[in-house]
PDB file of N, CA, C and O in Angstrom:
ATOM      1  N   SER A   1     -14.552 118.424  30.704  1.00  0.00           N
ATOM      2  CA  SER A   1     -15.495 118.057  29.653  1.00  0.00           C
ATOM      3  C   SER A   1     -15.958 119.298  28.914  1.00  0.00           C
ATOM      4  O   SER A   1     -15.882 120.403  29.416  1.00  0.00           O
ATOM      5  N   GLY A   2     -16.474 119.111  27.713  1.00  0.00           N
ATOM      6  CA  GLY A   2     -16.902 120.216  26.874  1.00  0.00           C
ATOM      7  C   GLY A   2     -18.057 120.990  27.451  1.00  0.00           C
ATOM      8  O   GLY A   2     -18.150 122.200  27.294  1.00  0.00           O
ATOM      9  N   ASP A   3     -18.977 120.303  28.133  1.00  0.00           N
ATOM     10  CA  ASP A   3     -20.132 120.983  28.710  1.00  0.00           C
ATOM     11  C   ASP A   3     -19.730 121.973  29.785  1.00  0.00           C
ATOM     12  O   ASP A   3     -20.237 123.080  29.844  1.00  0.00           O
ATOM     13  N   VAL A   4     -18.800 121.570  30.647  1.00  0.00           N
ATOM     14  CA  VAL A   4     -18.341 122.463  31.709  1.00  0.00           C
ATOM     15  C   VAL A   4     -17.621 123.659  31.117  1.00  0.00           C
ATOM     16  O   VAL A   4     -17.837 124.796  31.532  1.00  0.00           O
ATOM     17  N   ALA A   5     -16.779 123.426  30.118  1.00  0.00           N
ATOM     18  CA  ALA A   5     -16.063 124.532  29.472  1.00  0.00           C
ATOM     19  C   ALA A   5     -17.046 125.486  28.808  1.00  0.00           C
ATOM     20  O   ALA A   5     -16.888 126.708  28.899  1.00  0.00           O
ATOM     21  N   SER A   6     -18.069 124.952  28.169  1.00  0.00           N
ATOM     22  CA  SER A   6     -19.071 125.798  27.523  1.00  0.00           C
ATOM     23  C   SER A   6     -19.814 126.637  28.541  1.00  0.00           C
ATOM     24  O   SER A   6     -20.046 127.826  28.326  1.00  0.00           O
ATOM     25  N   LEU A   7     -20.192 126.036  29.663  1.00  0.00           N
ATOM     26  CA  LEU A   7     -20.884 126.798  30.700  1.00  0.00           C
ATOM     27  C   LEU A   7     -19.984 127.854  31.300  1.00  0.00           C
ATOM     28  O   LEU A   7     -20.431 128.957  31.602  1.00  0.00           O
ATOM     29  N   ALA A   8     -18.716 127.543  31.472  1.00  0.00           N
ATOM     30  CA  ALA A   8     -17.776 128.532  31.998  1.00  0.00           C
ATOM     31  C   ALA A   8     -17.665 129.715  31.032  1.00  0.00           C
ATOM     32  O   ALA A   8     -17.645 130.870  31.462  1.00  0.00           O
ATOM     33  N   GLU A   9     -17.611 129.434  29.755  1.00  0.00           N
ATOM     34  CA  GLU A   9     -17.547 130.508  28.757  1.00  0.00           C
ATOM     35  C   GLU A   9     -18.798 131.359  28.786  1.00  0.00           C
ATOM     36  O   GLU A   9     -18.724 132.585  28.710  1.00  0.00           O
ATOM     37  N   VAL A  10     -19.959 130.725  28.907  1.00  0.00           N
ATOM     38  CA  VAL A  10     -21.219 131.467  28.962  1.00  0.00           C
ATOM     39  C   VAL A  10     -21.243 132.355  30.195  1.00  0.00           C
ATOM     40  O   VAL A  10     -21.589 133.531  30.121  1.00  0.00           O
ATOM     41  N   TYR A  11     -20.856 131.802  31.350  1.00  0.00           N
ATOM     42  CA  TYR A  11     -20.879 132.582  32.580  1.00  0.00           C
ATOM     43  C   TYR A  11     -19.899 133.746  32.498  1.00  0.00           C
ATOM     44  O   TYR A  11     -20.221 134.862  32.895  1.00  0.00           O
ATOM     45  N   CYS A  12     -18.724 133.498  31.962  1.00  0.00           N
ATOM     46  CA  CYS A  12     -17.740 134.575  31.821  1.00  0.00           C
ATOM     47  C   CYS A  12     -18.244 135.662  30.879  1.00  0.00           C
ATOM     48  O   CYS A  12     -18.048 136.848  31.137  1.00  0.00           O
ATOM     49  N   SER A  13     -18.918 135.281  29.798  1.00  0.00           N
ATOM     50  CA  SER A  13     -19.454 136.289  28.888  1.00  0.00           C
ATOM     51  C   SER A  13     -20.561 137.091  29.570  1.00  0.00           C
ATOM     52  O   SER A  13     -20.696 138.290  29.333  1.00  0.00           O
ATOM     53  N   LEU A  14     -21.349 136.438  30.435  1.00  0.00           N
ATOM     54  CA  LEU A  14     -22.353 137.179  31.203  1.00  0.00           C
ATOM     55  C   LEU A  14     -21.698 138.189  32.116  1.00  0.00           C
ATOM     56  O   LEU A  14     -22.176 139.313  32.257  1.00  0.00           O
ATOM     57  N   ILE A  15     -20.607 137.801  32.736  1.00  0.00           N
ATOM     58  CA  ILE A  15     -19.894 138.721  33.623  1.00  0.00           C
ATOM     59  C   ILE A  15     -19.384 139.926  32.849  1.00  0.00           C
ATOM     60  O   ILE A  15     -19.516 141.061  33.284  1.00  0.00           O
ATOM     61  N   ILE A  16     -18.828 139.672  31.687  1.00  0.00           N
ATOM     62  CA  ILE A  16     -18.307 140.777  30.876  1.00  0.00           C
ATOM     63  C   ILE A  16     -19.428 141.716  30.475  1.00  0.00           C
ATOM     64  O   ILE A  16     -19.318 142.932  30.607  1.00  0.00           O
ATOM     65  N   ARG A  17     -20.553 141.158  30.021  1.00  0.00           N
ATOM     66  CA  ARG A  17     -21.675 141.995  29.596  1.00  0.00           C
ATOM     67  C   ARG A  17     -22.319 142.728  30.759  1.00  0.00           C
ATOM     68  O   ARG A  17     -22.817 143.836  30.595  1.00  0.00           O
ATOM     69  N   ALA A  18     -22.321 142.119  31.939  1.00  0.00           N
ATOM     70  CA  ALA A  18     -22.977 142.724  33.091  1.00  0.00           C
ATOM     71  C   ALA A  18     -22.050 143.604  33.915  1.00  0.00           C
ATOM     72  O   ALA A  18     -22.474 144.176  34.906  1.00  0.00           O
ATOM     73  N   SER A  19     -20.813 143.720  33.504  1.00  0.00           N
ATOM     74  CA  SER A  19     -19.858 144.484  34.312  1.00  0.00           C
ATOM     75  C   SER A  19     -20.281 145.936  34.490  1.00  0.00           C
ATOM     76  O   SER A  19     -19.926 146.563  35.477  1.00  0.00           O
ATOM     77  N   GLN A  20     -21.051 146.461  33.565  1.00  0.00           N
ATOM     78  CA  GLN A  20     -21.529 147.829  33.714  1.00  0.00           C
ATOM     79  C   GLN A  20     -22.561 147.919  34.827  1.00  0.00           C
ATOM     80  O   GLN A  20     -22.660 148.916  35.509  1.00  0.00           O
ATOM     81  N   LYS A  21     -23.356 146.866  35.010  1.00  0.00           N
ATOM     82  CA  LYS A  21     -24.360 146.852  36.070  1.00  0.00           C
ATOM     83  C   LYS A  21     -23.745 146.526  37.425  1.00  0.00           C
ATOM     84  O   LYS A  21     -24.222 146.982  38.444  1.00  0.00           O
ATOM     85  N   GLY A  22     -22.748 145.663  37.421  1.00  0.00           N
ATOM     86  CA  GLY A  22     -22.105 145.279  38.663  1.00  0.00           C
ATOM     87  C   GLY A  22     -22.620 143.990  39.265  1.00  0.00           C
ATOM     88  O   GLY A  22     -22.057 143.492  40.219  1.00  0.00           O
ATOM     89  N   THR A  23     -23.720 143.433  38.719  1.00  0.00           N
ATOM     90  CA  THR A  23     -24.232 142.164  39.233  1.00  0.00           C
ATOM     91  C   THR A  23     -24.621 141.248  38.079  1.00  0.00           C
ATOM     92  O   THR A  23     -24.939 141.708  36.990  1.00  0.00           O
ATOM     93  N   VAL A  24     -24.575 139.952  38.362  1.00  0.00           N
ATOM     94  CA  VAL A  24     -24.972 138.927  37.402  1.00  0.00           C
ATOM     95  C   VAL A  24     -25.899 137.963  38.123  1.00  0.00           C
ATOM     96  O   VAL A  24     -25.615 137.567  39.255  1.00  0.00           O
ATOM     97  N   ARG A  25     -26.997 137.587  37.480  1.00  0.00           N
ATOM     98  CA  ARG A  25     -27.916 136.611  38.060  1.00  0.00           C
ATOM     99  C   ARG A  25     -28.063 135.440  37.096  1.00  0.00           C
ATOM    100  O   ARG A  25     -28.402 135.633  35.930  1.00  0.00           O
ATOM    101  N   VAL A  26     -27.781 134.238  37.596  1.00  0.00           N
ATOM    102  CA  VAL A  26     -27.922 133.021  36.790  1.00  0.00           C
ATOM    103  C   VAL A  26     -28.686 131.985  37.603  1.00  0.00           C
ATOM    104  O   VAL A  26     -28.702 132.020  38.831  1.00  0.00           O
ATOM    105  N   VAL A  27     -29.324 131.057  36.897  1.00  0.00           N
ATOM    106  CA  VAL A  27     -30.027 129.962  37.559  1.00  0.00           C
ATOM    107  C   VAL A  27     -29.010 129.129  38.329  1.00  0.00           C
ATOM    108  O   VAL A  27     -27.920 128.844  37.837  1.00  0.00           O
ATOM    109  N   SER A  28     -29.363 128.746  39.533  1.00  0.00           N
ATOM    110  CA  SER A  28     -28.467 127.967  40.382  1.00  0.00           C
ATOM    111  C   SER A  28     -28.557 126.481  40.034  1.00  0.00           C
ATOM    112  O   SER A  28     -29.625 125.890  40.109  1.00  0.00           O
ATOM    113  N   THR A  29     -27.424 125.929  39.626  1.00  0.00           N
ATOM    114  CA  THR A  29     -27.283 124.491  39.404  1.00  0.00           C
ATOM    115  C   THR A  29     -25.975 124.075  40.051  1.00  0.00           C
ATOM    116  O   THR A  29     -25.178 124.923  40.455  1.00  0.00           O
ATOM    117  N   ASN A  30     -25.738 122.788  40.141  1.00  0.00           N
ATOM    118  CA  ASN A  30     -24.456 122.336  40.701  1.00  0.00           C
ATOM    119  C   ASN A  30     -23.289 122.896  39.914  1.00  0.00           C
ATOM    120  O   ASN A  30     -22.280 123.329  40.477  1.00  0.00           O
ATOM    121  N   ILE A  31     -23.416 122.913  38.596  1.00  0.00           N
ATOM    122  CA  ILE A  31     -22.322 123.390  37.746  1.00  0.00           C
ATOM    123  C   ILE A  31     -22.104 124.891  37.926  1.00  0.00           C
ATOM    124  O   ILE A  31     -20.972 125.337  38.110  1.00  0.00           O
ATOM    125  N   THR A  32     -23.193 125.677  37.899  1.00  0.00           N
ATOM    126  CA  THR A  32     -23.008 127.124  38.044  1.00  0.00           C
ATOM    127  C   THR A  32     -22.485 127.467  39.440  1.00  0.00           C
ATOM    128  O   THR A  32     -21.690 128.387  39.587  1.00  0.00           O
ATOM    129  N   GLU A  33     -22.905 126.724  40.459  1.00  0.00           N
ATOM    130  CA  GLU A  33     -22.372 126.971  41.800  1.00  0.00           C
ATOM    131  C   GLU A  33     -20.873 126.706  41.849  1.00  0.00           C
ATOM    132  O   GLU A  33     -20.126 127.479  42.452  1.00  0.00           O
ATOM    133  N   ASN A  34     -20.420 125.638  41.212  1.00  0.00           N
ATOM    134  CA  ASN A  34     -18.991 125.332  41.195  1.00  0.00           C
ATOM    135  C   ASN A  34     -18.199 126.365  40.401  1.00  0.00           C
ATOM    136  O   ASN A  34     -17.095 126.749  40.798  1.00  0.00           O
ATOM    137  N   ILE A  35     -18.752 126.823  39.293  1.00  0.00           N
ATOM    138  CA  ILE A  35     -18.088 127.863  38.499  1.00  0.00           C
ATOM    139  C   ILE A  35     -17.966 129.140  39.324  1.00  0.00           C
ATOM    140  O   ILE A  35     -16.908 129.786  39.357  1.00  0.00           O
ATOM    141  N   VAL A  36     -19.041 129.508  40.017  1.00  0.00           N
ATOM    142  CA  VAL A  36     -19.027 130.715  40.836  1.00  0.00           C
ATOM    143  C   VAL A  36     -17.996 130.600  41.952  1.00  0.00           C
ATOM    144  O   VAL A  36     -17.276 131.559  42.258  1.00  0.00           O
ATOM    145  N   LYS A  37     -17.890 129.433  42.571  1.00  0.00           N
ATOM    146  CA  LYS A  37     -16.883 129.234  43.625  1.00  0.00           C
ATOM    147  C   LYS A  37     -15.478 129.486  43.094  1.00  0.00           C
ATOM    148  O   LYS A  37     -14.656 130.129  43.751  1.00  0.00           O
ATOM    149  N   ILE A  38     -15.210 128.984  41.899  1.00  0.00           N
ATOM    150  CA  ILE A  38     -13.889 129.191  41.288  1.00  0.00           C
ATOM    151  C   ILE A  38     -13.657 130.666  40.991  1.00  0.00           C
ATOM    152  O   ILE A  38     -12.610 131.229  41.315  1.00  0.00           O
ATOM    153  N   LEU A  39     -14.646 131.317  40.374  1.00  0.00           N
ATOM    154  CA  LEU A  39     -14.508 132.735  40.035  1.00  0.00           C
ATOM    155  C   LEU A  39     -14.359 133.591  41.290  1.00  0.00           C
ATOM    156  O   LEU A  39     -13.606 134.570  41.301  1.00  0.00           O
ATOM    157  N   LEU A  40     -15.049 133.215  42.352  1.00  0.00           N
ATOM    158  CA  LEU A  40     -14.933 133.928  43.620  1.00  0.00           C
ATOM    159  C   LEU A  40     -13.535 133.751  44.203  1.00  0.00           C
ATOM    160  O   LEU A  40     -12.889 134.724  44.605  1.00  0.00           O
ATOM    161  N   ARG A  41     -13.063 132.528  44.210  1.00  0.00           N
ATOM    162  CA  ARG A  41     -11.726 132.228  44.749  1.00  0.00           C
ATOM    163  C   ARG A  41     -10.634 132.947  43.958  1.00  0.00           C
ATOM    164  O   ARG A  41      -9.660 133.428  44.524  1.00  0.00           O
ATOM    165  N   GLU A  42     -10.808 133.051  42.640  1.00  0.00           N
ATOM    166  CA  GLU A  42      -9.800 133.682  41.792  1.00  0.00           C
ATOM    167  C   GLU A  42      -9.927 135.201  41.736  1.00  0.00           C
ATOM    168  O   GLU A  42      -9.125 135.872  41.101  1.00  0.00           O
ATOM    169  N   GLY A  43     -10.953 135.756  42.381  1.00  0.00           N
ATOM    170  CA  GLY A  43     -11.090 137.207  42.459  1.00  0.00           C
ATOM    171  C   GLY A  43     -11.845 137.858  41.315  1.00  0.00           C
ATOM    172  O   GLY A  43     -11.864 139.088  41.215  1.00  0.00           O
ATOM    173  N   PHE A  44     -12.490 137.077  40.456  1.00  0.00           N
ATOM    174  CA  PHE A  44     -13.248 137.657  39.350  1.00  0.00           C
ATOM    175  C   PHE A  44     -14.582 138.230  39.812  1.00  0.00           C
ATOM    176  O   PHE A  44     -15.131 139.118  39.161  1.00  0.00           O
ATOM    177  N   ILE A  45     -15.119 137.703  40.897  1.00  0.00           N
ATOM    178  CA  ILE A  45     -16.336 138.253  41.484  1.00  0.00           C
ATOM    179  C   ILE A  45     -16.072 138.545  42.950  1.00  0.00           C
ATOM    180  O   ILE A  45     -15.231 137.922  43.594  1.00  0.00           O
ATOM    181  N   GLU A  46     -16.796 139.530  43.475  1.00  0.00           N
ATOM    182  CA  GLU A  46     -16.577 139.992  44.846  1.00  0.00           C
ATOM    183  C   GLU A  46     -17.365 139.175  45.863  1.00  0.00           C
ATOM    184  O   GLU A  46     -16.862 138.826  46.915  1.00  0.00           O
ATOM    185  N   SER A  47     -18.623 138.893  45.538  1.00  0.00           N
ATOM    186  CA  SER A  47     -19.466 138.144  46.467  1.00  0.00           C
ATOM    187  C   SER A  47     -20.562 137.446  45.680  1.00  0.00           C
ATOM    188  O   SER A  47     -20.824 137.765  44.523  1.00  0.00           O
ATOM    189  N   VAL A  48     -21.215 136.499  46.344  1.00  0.00           N
ATOM    190  CA  VAL A  48     -22.316 135.771  45.716  1.00  0.00           C
ATOM    191  C   VAL A  48     -23.338 135.414  46.786  1.00  0.00           C
ATOM    192  O   VAL A  48     -22.983 135.193  47.943  1.00  0.00           O
ATOM    193  N   ARG A  49     -24.602 135.432  46.403  1.00  0.00           N
ATOM    194  CA  ARG A  49     -25.663 135.008  47.313  1.00  0.00           C
ATOM    195  C   ARG A  49     -26.678 134.194  46.531  1.00  0.00           C
ATOM    196  O   ARG A  49     -26.811 134.348  45.311  1.00  0.00           O
ATOM    197  N   LYS A  50     -27.373 133.320  47.228  1.00  0.00           N
ATOM    198  CA  LYS A  50     -28.407 132.507  46.606  1.00  0.00           C
ATOM    199  C   LYS A  50     -29.742 133.191  46.858  1.00  0.00           C
ATOM    200  O   LYS A  50     -30.055 133.579  47.980  1.00  0.00           O
ATOM    201  N   HIS A  51     -30.510 133.356  45.804  1.00  0.00           N
ATOM    202  CA  HIS A  51     -31.784 134.066  45.855  1.00  0.00           C
ATOM    203  C   HIS A  51     -32.879 133.130  45.359  1.00  0.00           C
ATOM    204  O   HIS A  51     -32.689 132.416  44.383  1.00  0.00           O
ATOM    205  N   GLN A  52     -34.027 133.142  46.029  1.00  0.00           N
ATOM    206  CA  GLN A  52     -35.138 132.288  45.620  1.00  0.00           C
ATOM    207  C   GLN A  52     -36.302 133.136  45.139  1.00  0.00           C
ATOM    208  O   GLN A  52     -36.681 134.110  45.784  1.00  0.00           O
ATOM    209  N   GLU A  53     -36.847 132.757  43.996  1.00  0.00           N
ATOM    210  CA  GLU A  53     -38.086 133.334  43.474  1.00  0.00           C
ATOM    211  C   GLU A  53     -38.997 132.178  43.135  1.00  0.00           C
ATOM    212  O   GLU A  53     -38.649 131.341  42.298  1.00  0.00           O
ATOM    213  N   ARG A  54     -40.119 132.136  43.784  1.00  0.00           N
ATOM    214  CA  ARG A  54     -41.053 131.018  43.645  1.00  0.00           C
ATOM    215  C   ARG A  54     -40.324 129.725  43.946  1.00  0.00           C
ATOM    216  O   ARG A  54     -39.794 129.561  45.024  1.00  0.00           O
ATOM    217  N   ASN A  55     -40.275 128.818  43.021  1.00  0.00           N
ATOM    218  CA  ASN A  55     -39.605 127.530  43.258  1.00  0.00           C
ATOM    219  C   ASN A  55     -38.230 127.448  42.610  1.00  0.00           C
ATOM    220  O   ASN A  55     -37.678 126.363  42.487  1.00  0.00           O
ATOM    221  N   ARG A  56     -37.679 128.574  42.191  1.00  0.00           N
ATOM    222  CA  ARG A  56     -36.373 128.569  41.513  1.00  0.00           C
ATOM    223  C   ARG A  56     -35.342 129.319  42.337  1.00  0.00           C
ATOM    224  O   ARG A  56     -35.646 130.317  42.973  1.00  0.00           O
ATOM    225  N   TYR A  57     -34.121 128.812  42.278  1.00  0.00           N
ATOM    226  CA  TYR A  57     -33.001 129.461  42.952  1.00  0.00           C
ATOM    227  C   TYR A  57     -32.070 130.083  41.921  1.00  0.00           C
ATOM    228  O   TYR A  57     -31.853 129.521  40.852  1.00  0.00           O
ATOM    229  N   PHE A  58     -31.537 131.241  42.265  1.00  0.00           N
ATOM    230  CA  PHE A  58     -30.612 131.969  41.424  1.00  0.00           C
ATOM    231  C   PHE A  58     -29.367 132.312  42.225  1.00  0.00           C
ATOM    232  O   PHE A  58     -29.430 132.466  43.436  1.00  0.00           O
ATOM    233  N   LEU A  59     -28.249 132.437  41.533  1.00  0.00           N
ATOM    234  CA  LEU A  59     -27.033 132.943  42.139  1.00  0.00           C
ATOM    235  C   LEU A  59     -26.874 134.378  41.676  1.00  0.00           C
ATOM    236  O   LEU A  59     -26.880 134.663  40.482  1.00  0.00           O
ATOM    237  N   VAL A  60     -26.747 135.288  42.618  1.00  0.00           N
ATOM    238  CA  VAL A  60     -26.561 136.703  42.308  1.00  0.00           C
ATOM    239  C   VAL A  60     -25.127 137.048  42.689  1.00  0.00           C
ATOM    240  O   VAL A  60     -24.761 136.996  43.866  1.00  0.00           O
ATOM    241  N   SER A  61     -24.316 137.352  41.687  1.00  0.00           N
ATOM    242  CA  SER A  61     -22.892 137.631  41.897  1.00  0.00           C
ATOM    243  C   SER A  61     -22.636 139.120  41.753  1.00  0.00           C
ATOM    244  O   SER A  61     -23.113 139.747  40.818  1.00  0.00           O
ATOM    245  N   THR A  62     -21.863 139.660  42.688  1.00  0.00           N
ATOM    246  CA  THR A  62     -21.443 141.059  42.630  1.00  0.00           C
ATOM    247  C   THR A  62     -20.024 141.084  42.086  1.00  0.00           C
ATOM    248  O   THR A  62     -19.158 140.355  42.560  1.00  0.00           O
ATOM    249  N   LEU A  63     -19.809 141.919  41.085  1.00  0.00           N
ATOM    250  CA  LEU A  63     -18.498 141.993  40.445  1.00  0.00           C
ATOM    251  C   LEU A  63     -17.586 142.977  41.147  1.00  0.00           C
ATOM    252  O   LEU A  63     -17.991 143.853  41.814  1.00  0.00           O
TER     253      LEU A  63
END
């Protein structure tokens, strides 16, 4: 679907922009978790962890 493709493009652009820092942090949703699993499996990211701040969860990916 178009929404998933759009989110994948956004996440990939975040990775490209954050490559100098080495980490990317995005809000954790079912869609972003699935995208991260794919990117992890394909070797685009090295590791990922779930981080909580207050009542929100984030995915922190290491490139």
